[in-house]
Short mmCIF file of C-alpha atoms and ligand atoms in Angstrom, two decimals:
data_model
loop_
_atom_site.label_atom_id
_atom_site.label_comp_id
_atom_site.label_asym_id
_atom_site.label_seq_id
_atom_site.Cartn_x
_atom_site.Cartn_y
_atom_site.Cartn_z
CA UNK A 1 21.78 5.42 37.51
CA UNK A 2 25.20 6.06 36.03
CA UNK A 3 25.44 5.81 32.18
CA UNK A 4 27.23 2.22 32.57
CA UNK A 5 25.93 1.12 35.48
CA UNK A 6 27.94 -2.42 36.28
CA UNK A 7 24.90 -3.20 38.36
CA UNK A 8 21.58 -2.14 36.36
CA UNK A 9 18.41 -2.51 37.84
CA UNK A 10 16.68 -5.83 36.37
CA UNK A 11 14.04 -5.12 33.73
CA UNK A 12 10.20 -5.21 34.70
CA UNK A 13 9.13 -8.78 34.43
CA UNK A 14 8.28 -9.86 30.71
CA UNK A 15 9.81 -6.87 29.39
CA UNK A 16 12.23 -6.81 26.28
CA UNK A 17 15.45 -5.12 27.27
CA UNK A 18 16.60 -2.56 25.76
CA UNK A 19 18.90 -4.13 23.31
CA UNK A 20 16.54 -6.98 22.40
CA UNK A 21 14.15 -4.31 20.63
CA UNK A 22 14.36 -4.92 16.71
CA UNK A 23 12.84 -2.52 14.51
CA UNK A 24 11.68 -3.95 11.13
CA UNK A 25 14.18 -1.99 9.52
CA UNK A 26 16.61 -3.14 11.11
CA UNK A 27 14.96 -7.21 11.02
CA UNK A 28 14.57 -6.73 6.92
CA UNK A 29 18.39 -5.46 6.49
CA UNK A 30 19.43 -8.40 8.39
CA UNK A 31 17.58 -10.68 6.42
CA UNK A 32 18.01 -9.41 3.14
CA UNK A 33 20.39 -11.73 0.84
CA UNK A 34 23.92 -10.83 0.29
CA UNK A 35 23.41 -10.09 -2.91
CA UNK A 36 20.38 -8.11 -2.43
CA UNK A 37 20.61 -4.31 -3.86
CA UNK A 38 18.31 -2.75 -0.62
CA UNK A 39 15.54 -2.08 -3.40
CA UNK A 40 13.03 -4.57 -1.98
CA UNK A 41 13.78 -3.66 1.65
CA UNK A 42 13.80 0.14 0.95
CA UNK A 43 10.16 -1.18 -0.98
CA UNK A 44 8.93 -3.08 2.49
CA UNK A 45 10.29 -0.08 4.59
CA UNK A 46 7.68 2.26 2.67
CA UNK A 47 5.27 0.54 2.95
CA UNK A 48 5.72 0.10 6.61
CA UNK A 49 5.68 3.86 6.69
CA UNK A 50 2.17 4.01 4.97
CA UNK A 51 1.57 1.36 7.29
CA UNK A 52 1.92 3.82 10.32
CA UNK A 53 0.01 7.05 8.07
CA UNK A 54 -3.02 5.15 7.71
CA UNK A 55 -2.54 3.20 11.31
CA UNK A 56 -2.93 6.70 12.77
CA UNK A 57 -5.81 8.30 10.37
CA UNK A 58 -7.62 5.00 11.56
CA UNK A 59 -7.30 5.17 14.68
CA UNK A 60 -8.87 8.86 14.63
CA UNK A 61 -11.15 7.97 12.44
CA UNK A 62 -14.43 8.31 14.83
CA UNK A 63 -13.07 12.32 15.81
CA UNK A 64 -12.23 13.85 12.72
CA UNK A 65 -15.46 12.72 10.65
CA UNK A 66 -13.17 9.95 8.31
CA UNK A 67 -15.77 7.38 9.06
CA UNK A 68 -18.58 7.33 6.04
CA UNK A 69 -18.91 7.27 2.60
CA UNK A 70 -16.47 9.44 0.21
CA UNK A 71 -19.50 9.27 -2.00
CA UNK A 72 -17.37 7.53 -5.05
CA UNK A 73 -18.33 3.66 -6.15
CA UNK A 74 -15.15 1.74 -6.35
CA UNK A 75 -14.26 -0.58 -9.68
CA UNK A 76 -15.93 -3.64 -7.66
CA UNK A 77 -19.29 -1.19 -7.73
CA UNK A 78 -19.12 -1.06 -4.11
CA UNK A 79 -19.48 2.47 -2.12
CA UNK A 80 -15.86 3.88 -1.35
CA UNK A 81 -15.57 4.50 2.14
CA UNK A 82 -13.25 8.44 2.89
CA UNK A 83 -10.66 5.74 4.74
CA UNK A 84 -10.32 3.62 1.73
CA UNK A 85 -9.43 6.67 -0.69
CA UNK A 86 -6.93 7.90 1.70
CA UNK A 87 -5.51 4.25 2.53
CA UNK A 88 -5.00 4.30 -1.18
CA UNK A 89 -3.78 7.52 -1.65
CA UNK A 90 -1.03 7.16 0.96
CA UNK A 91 0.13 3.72 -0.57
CA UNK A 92 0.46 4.86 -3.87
CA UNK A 93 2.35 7.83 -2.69
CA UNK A 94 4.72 6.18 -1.00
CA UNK A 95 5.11 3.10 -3.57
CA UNK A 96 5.71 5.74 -6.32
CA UNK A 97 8.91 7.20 -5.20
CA UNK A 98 12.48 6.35 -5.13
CA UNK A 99 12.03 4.67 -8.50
CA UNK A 100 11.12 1.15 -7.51
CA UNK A 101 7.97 0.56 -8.62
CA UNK A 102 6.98 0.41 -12.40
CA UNK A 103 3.61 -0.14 -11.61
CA UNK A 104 0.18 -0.46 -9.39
CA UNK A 105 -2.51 -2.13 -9.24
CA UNK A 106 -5.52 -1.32 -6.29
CA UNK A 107 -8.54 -2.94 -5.68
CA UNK A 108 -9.63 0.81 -5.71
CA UNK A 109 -8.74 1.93 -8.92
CA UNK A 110 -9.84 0.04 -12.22
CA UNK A 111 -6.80 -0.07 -13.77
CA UNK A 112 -3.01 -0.25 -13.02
CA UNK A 113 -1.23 3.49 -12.13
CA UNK A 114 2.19 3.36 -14.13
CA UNK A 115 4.80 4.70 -12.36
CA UNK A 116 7.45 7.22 -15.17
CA UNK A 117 11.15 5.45 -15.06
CA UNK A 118 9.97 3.13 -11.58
CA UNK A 119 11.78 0.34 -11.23
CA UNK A 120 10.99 -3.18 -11.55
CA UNK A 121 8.65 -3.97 -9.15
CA UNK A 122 4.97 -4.22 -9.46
CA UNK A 123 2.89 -3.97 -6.43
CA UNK A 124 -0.79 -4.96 -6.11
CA UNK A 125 -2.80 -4.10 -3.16
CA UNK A 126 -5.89 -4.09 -1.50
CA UNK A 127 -5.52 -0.61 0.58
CA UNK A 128 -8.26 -0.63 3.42
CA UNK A 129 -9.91 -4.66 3.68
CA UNK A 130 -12.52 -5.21 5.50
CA UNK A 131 -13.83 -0.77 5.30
CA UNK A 132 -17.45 -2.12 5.47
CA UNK A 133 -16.14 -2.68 9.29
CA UNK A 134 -15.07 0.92 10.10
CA UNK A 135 -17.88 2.28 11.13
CA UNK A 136 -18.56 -0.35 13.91
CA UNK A 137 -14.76 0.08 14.67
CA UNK A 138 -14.03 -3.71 13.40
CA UNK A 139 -9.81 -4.50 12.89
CA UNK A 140 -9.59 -4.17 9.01
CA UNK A 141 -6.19 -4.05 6.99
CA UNK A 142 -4.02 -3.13 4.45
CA UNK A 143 -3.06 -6.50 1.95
CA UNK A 144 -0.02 -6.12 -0.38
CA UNK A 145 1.62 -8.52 -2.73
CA UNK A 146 4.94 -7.42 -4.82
CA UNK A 147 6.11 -8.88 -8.11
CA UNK A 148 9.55 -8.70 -9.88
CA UNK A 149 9.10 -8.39 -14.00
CA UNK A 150 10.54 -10.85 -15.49
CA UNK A 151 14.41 -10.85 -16.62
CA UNK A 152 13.48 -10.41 -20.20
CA UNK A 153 10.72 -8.09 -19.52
CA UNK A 154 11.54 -4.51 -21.03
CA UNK A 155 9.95 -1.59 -22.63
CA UNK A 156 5.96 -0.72 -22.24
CA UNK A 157 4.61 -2.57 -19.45
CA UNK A 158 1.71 -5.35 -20.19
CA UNK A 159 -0.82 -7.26 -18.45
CA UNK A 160 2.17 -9.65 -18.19
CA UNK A 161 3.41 -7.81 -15.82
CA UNK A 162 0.38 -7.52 -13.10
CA UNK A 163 -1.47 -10.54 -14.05
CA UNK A 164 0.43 -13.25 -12.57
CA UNK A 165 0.25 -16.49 -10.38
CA UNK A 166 0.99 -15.65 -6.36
CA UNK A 167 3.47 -18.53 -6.91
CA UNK A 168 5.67 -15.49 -8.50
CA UNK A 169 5.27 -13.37 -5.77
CA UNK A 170 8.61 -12.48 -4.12
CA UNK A 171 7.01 -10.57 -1.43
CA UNK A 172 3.38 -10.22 0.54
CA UNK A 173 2.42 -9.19 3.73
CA UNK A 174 -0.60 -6.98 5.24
CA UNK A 175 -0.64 -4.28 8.15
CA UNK A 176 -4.11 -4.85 10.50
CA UNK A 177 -5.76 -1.80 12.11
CA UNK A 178 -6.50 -3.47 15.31
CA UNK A 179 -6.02 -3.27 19.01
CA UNK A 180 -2.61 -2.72 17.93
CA UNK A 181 -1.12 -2.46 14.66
CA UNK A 182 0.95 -5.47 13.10
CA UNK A 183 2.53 -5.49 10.24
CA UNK A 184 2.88 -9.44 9.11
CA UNK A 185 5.10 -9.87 6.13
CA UNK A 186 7.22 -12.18 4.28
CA UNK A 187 9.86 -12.19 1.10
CA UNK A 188 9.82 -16.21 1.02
CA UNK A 189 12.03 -16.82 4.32
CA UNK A 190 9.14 -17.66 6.60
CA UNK A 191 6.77 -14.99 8.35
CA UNK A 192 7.59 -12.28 10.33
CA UNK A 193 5.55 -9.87 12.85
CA UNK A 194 5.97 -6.79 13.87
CA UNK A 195 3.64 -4.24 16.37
CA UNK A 196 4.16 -0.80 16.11
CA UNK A 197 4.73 0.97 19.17
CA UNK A 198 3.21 4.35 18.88
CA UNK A 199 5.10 6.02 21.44
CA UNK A 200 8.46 5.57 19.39
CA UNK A 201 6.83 5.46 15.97
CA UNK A 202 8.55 1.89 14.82
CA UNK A 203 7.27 -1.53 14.47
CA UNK A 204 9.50 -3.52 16.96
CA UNK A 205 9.89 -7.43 16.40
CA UNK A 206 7.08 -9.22 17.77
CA UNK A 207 7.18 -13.15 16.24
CA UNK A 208 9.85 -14.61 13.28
CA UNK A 209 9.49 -17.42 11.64
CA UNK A 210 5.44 -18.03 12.63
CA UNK A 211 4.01 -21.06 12.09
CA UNK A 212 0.83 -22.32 11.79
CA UNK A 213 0.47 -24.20 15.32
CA UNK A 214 -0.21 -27.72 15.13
CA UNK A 215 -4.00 -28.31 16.52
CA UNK A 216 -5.89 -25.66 15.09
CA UNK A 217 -8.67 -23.51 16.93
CA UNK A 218 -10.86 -21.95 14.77
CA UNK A 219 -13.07 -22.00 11.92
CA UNK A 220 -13.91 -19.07 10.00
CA UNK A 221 -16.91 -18.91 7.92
CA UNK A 222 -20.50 -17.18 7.19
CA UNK A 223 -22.58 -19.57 8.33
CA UNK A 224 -25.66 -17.06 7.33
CA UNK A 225 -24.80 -18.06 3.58
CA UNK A 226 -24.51 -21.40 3.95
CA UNK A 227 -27.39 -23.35 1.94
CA UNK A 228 -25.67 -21.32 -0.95
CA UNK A 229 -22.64 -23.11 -0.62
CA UNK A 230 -21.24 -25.87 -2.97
CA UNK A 231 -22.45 -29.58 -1.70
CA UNK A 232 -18.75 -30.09 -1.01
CA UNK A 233 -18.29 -26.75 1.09
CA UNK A 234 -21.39 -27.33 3.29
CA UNK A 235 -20.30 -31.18 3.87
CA UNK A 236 -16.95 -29.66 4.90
CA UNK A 237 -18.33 -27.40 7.71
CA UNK A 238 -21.22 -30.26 9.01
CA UNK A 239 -17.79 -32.48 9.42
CA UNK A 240 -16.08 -30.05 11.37
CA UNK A 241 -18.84 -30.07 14.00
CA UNK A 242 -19.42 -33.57 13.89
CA UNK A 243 -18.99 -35.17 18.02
CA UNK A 244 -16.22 -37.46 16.65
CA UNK A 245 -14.31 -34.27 14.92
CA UNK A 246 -11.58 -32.19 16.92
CA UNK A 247 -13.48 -29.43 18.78
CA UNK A 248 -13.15 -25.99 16.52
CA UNK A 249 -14.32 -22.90 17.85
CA UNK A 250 -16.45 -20.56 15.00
CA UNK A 251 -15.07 -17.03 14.34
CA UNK A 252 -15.79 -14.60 11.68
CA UNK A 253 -15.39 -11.35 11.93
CA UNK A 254 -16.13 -10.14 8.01
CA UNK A 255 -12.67 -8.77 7.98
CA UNK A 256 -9.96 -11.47 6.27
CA UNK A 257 -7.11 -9.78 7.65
CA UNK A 258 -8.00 -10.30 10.99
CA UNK A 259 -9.72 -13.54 10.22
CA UNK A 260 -6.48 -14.47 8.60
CA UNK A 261 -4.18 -13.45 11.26
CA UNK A 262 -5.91 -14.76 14.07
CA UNK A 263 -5.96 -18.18 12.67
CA UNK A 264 -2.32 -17.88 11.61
CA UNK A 265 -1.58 -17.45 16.06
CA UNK A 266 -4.12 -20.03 16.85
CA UNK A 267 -4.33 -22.50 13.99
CA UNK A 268 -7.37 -22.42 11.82
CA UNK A 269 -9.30 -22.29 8.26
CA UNK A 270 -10.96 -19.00 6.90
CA UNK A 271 -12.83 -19.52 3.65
CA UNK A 272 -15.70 -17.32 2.18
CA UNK A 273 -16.57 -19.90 -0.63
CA UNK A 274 -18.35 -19.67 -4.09
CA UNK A 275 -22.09 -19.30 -3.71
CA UNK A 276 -25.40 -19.08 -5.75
CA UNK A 277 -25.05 -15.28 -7.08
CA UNK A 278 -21.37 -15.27 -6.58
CA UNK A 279 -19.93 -17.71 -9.01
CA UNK A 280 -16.28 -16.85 -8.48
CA UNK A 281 -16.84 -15.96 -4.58
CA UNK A 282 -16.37 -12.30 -3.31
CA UNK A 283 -12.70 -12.12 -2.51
CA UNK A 284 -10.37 -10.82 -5.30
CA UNK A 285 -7.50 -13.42 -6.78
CA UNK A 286 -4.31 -10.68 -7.06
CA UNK A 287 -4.25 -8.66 -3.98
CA UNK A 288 -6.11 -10.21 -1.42
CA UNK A 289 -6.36 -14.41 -1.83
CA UNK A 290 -2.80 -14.74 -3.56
CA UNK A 291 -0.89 -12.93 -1.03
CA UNK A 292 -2.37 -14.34 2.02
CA UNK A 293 -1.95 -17.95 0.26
CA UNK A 294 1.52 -16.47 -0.49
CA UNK A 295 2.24 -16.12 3.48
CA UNK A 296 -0.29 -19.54 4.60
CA UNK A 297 1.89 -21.17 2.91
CA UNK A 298 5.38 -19.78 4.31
CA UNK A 299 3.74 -20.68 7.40
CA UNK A 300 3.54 -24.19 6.56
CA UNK A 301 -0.33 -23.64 5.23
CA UNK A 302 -1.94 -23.99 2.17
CA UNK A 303 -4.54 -21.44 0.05
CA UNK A 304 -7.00 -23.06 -2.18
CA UNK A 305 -9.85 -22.56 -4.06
CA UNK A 306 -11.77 -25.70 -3.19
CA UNK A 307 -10.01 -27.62 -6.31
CA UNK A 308 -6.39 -25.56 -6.77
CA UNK A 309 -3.80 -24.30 -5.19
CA UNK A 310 -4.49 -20.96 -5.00
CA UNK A 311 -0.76 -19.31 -5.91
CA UNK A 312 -0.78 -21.63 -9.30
CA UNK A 313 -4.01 -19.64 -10.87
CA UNK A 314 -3.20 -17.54 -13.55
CA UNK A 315 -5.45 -14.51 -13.20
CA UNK A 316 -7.19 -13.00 -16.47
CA UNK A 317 -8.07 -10.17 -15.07
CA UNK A 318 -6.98 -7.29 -12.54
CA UNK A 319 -10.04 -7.82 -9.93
CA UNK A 320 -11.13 -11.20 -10.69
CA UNK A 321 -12.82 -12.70 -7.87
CA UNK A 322 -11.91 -16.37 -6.63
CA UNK A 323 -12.91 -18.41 -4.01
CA UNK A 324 -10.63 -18.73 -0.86
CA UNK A 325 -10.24 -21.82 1.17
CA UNK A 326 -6.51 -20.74 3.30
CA UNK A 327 -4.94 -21.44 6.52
CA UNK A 328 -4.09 -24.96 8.15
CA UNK A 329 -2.54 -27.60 5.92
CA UNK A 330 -4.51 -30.48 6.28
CA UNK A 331 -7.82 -28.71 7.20
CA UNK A 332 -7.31 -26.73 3.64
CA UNK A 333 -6.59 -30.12 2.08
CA UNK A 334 -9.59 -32.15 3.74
CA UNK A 335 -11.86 -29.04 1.86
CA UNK A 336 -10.22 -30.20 -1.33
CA UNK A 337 -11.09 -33.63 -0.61
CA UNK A 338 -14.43 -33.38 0.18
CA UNK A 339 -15.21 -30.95 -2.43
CA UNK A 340 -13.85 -33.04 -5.21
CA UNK A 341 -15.63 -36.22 -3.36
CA UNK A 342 -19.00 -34.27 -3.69
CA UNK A 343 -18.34 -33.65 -7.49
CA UNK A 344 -18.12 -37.11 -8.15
CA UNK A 345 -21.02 -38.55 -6.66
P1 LIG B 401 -19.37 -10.87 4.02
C1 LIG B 401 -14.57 -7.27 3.52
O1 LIG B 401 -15.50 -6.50 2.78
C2 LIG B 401 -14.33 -8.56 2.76
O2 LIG B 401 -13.84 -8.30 1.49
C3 LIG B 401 -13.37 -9.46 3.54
O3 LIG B 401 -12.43 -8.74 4.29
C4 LIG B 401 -14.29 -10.25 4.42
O4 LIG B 401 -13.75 -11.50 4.79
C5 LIG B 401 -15.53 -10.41 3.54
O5 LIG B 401 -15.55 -9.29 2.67
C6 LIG B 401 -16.80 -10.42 4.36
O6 LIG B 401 -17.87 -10.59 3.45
O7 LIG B 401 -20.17 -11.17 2.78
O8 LIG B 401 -19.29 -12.05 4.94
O9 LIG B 401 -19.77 -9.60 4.72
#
């Protein structure tokens, strides 16, 4: 075929051309304000990068002995698995350069890394979600949530800087380890999806501007701990399979990330609710409920937990748990309902 052929063969059915492929560098320069300074974009870019590190360390992980324990205990007490350390590793590597980031916090180390002259963004993160699923090769994720300090903020960094509401949030996203690997993000202009294609090394434009879709399919929660629900919680789930309620269909994988995202294509709740022995739920408030609340509700959604909005709470501490109610709008609001209902009666 000549190099401007006037007559070029069509394109397989369903495939992009050529020059429809967007990379997600190219997507977050086009999006990015006019009076933006790049920082933030050259911040999403890197992480998109670790993004494709860990994507590939993952995907190997059954051949070069990364599945197992690295033998450490976590802050949250819980065994470290070698995929979470390097998951973290790689993020922090590539959040502390180029002299963005001022400062850390993972759900993998107990307290924030501080970055010398970074910038002034603060990034929390939850590096590998879901790691109790490796071993049985279950999708799990990376969850990130980025914070601008405040205007007036200068000198030493505080816990003001880290511990704040997801409503501040000017960024969140998370990359899942799956079939493929997606990087879902958004900087408060909607949702955005990307799937890297291996072969080239990029994450080409898959879906902008998701929304949740209208009739939701799914329901996602552990049935197994159930009677240890909240009244309010348990009434919620007997309603949903009531004859007279729209049919949902039950999935839970025990990964949120891909909980999450499949309910964000199909429509759908995920909630892993308070329970007796977990007061406060298992999920943590900063880097794993606030920034998928962050993007629920971009995507016309709602995060809650059972009573609040979930992006109002002000956290008190780094790795405070919370419980996590997110995903369709009014299925997320008819929780609220019947949880409060319960608490009256
Ligand atoms: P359970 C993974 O460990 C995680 O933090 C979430 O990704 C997931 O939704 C939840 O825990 C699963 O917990 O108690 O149902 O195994």
């Amino acid at each position: 075929m000549a190099l401007f052929d006037p007559d070029p063969p069509a394109p397989p059915v369903g495939a992009r051309a050529v020059a429809e492929l967007v990379t997600i560098e190219t997507f977050l320069l086009a999006r990015q304000p006019a009076e933006a300074t790049g920082v933030l974009t050259s911040l999403l870019d890197d992480i998109a990068l670790a993004g494709k590190l860990i994507a590939n360390r993952t995907r190997r992980a059954g051949l070069t002995e990364m599945l197992g324990a690295s033998g450490e205990i976590n802050p949250q007490g819980e065994e470290q698995k070698q995929l979470d350390v390097y998951a973290d590793d790689v993020m922090t590597a590539m959040l502390a350069r180029g002299g963005r980031v001022c400062a850390i916090v993972s759900e993998e180390r107990p307290e924030p890394t501080i970055i010398a002259d970074g910038g002034r963004y603060v990034v929390v993160h939850d590096p590998l979600d879901g790691s109790s699923n490796i071993d049985s090769n279950v999708s799990v994720g990376t969850i990130f949530g980025v914070f601008e300090r405040d205007g007036d903020a200068s000198g030493d960094l505080q816990d003001r800087d880290w511990l704040r509401p997801g409503r501040d949030l000017v960024a969140a996203g998370y990359i899942l380890y799956g079939t493929s690997t997606m990087m879902v993000y958004s900087t408060g202009d909607g949702v955005h999806a990307f799937t890297l294609d291996p072969e080239v090394g990029e994450f080409l434009l898959t879906w902008d501007d998701m929304r949740f879709p209208e009739t939701p399919a799914y329901y996602s929660f552990n049935h197994a701990s159930s009677p240890l629900w909240d009244l309010g919680v348990g009434s919620f789930v007997q309603w949903l399979n009531r004859p007279d309620t729209p049919r949902l269909s039950q999935r839970y994988i025990g990964s949120a990330v891909a909980d999450f995202h499949r309910n964000l294509l199909h429509g759908g709740i995920f909630g892993y609710p308070a329970e007796t022995g977990l007061p406060a739920g298992k999920l943590r408030l900063l880097y794993e409920a606030a920034p998928l609340a962050y993007l629920a509700e971009q995507a016309g959604g709602l995060g809650s937990d059972g009573r609040r909005r979930l992006l109002d709470i002000e956290p008190d501490d780094l790795h405070q748990r919370t419980p996590v109610f997110v995903g369709d709008r009014a299925l997320v609001t008819r929780l609220q309902e019947m949880v409060e209902q319960s608490s009256v009666t």
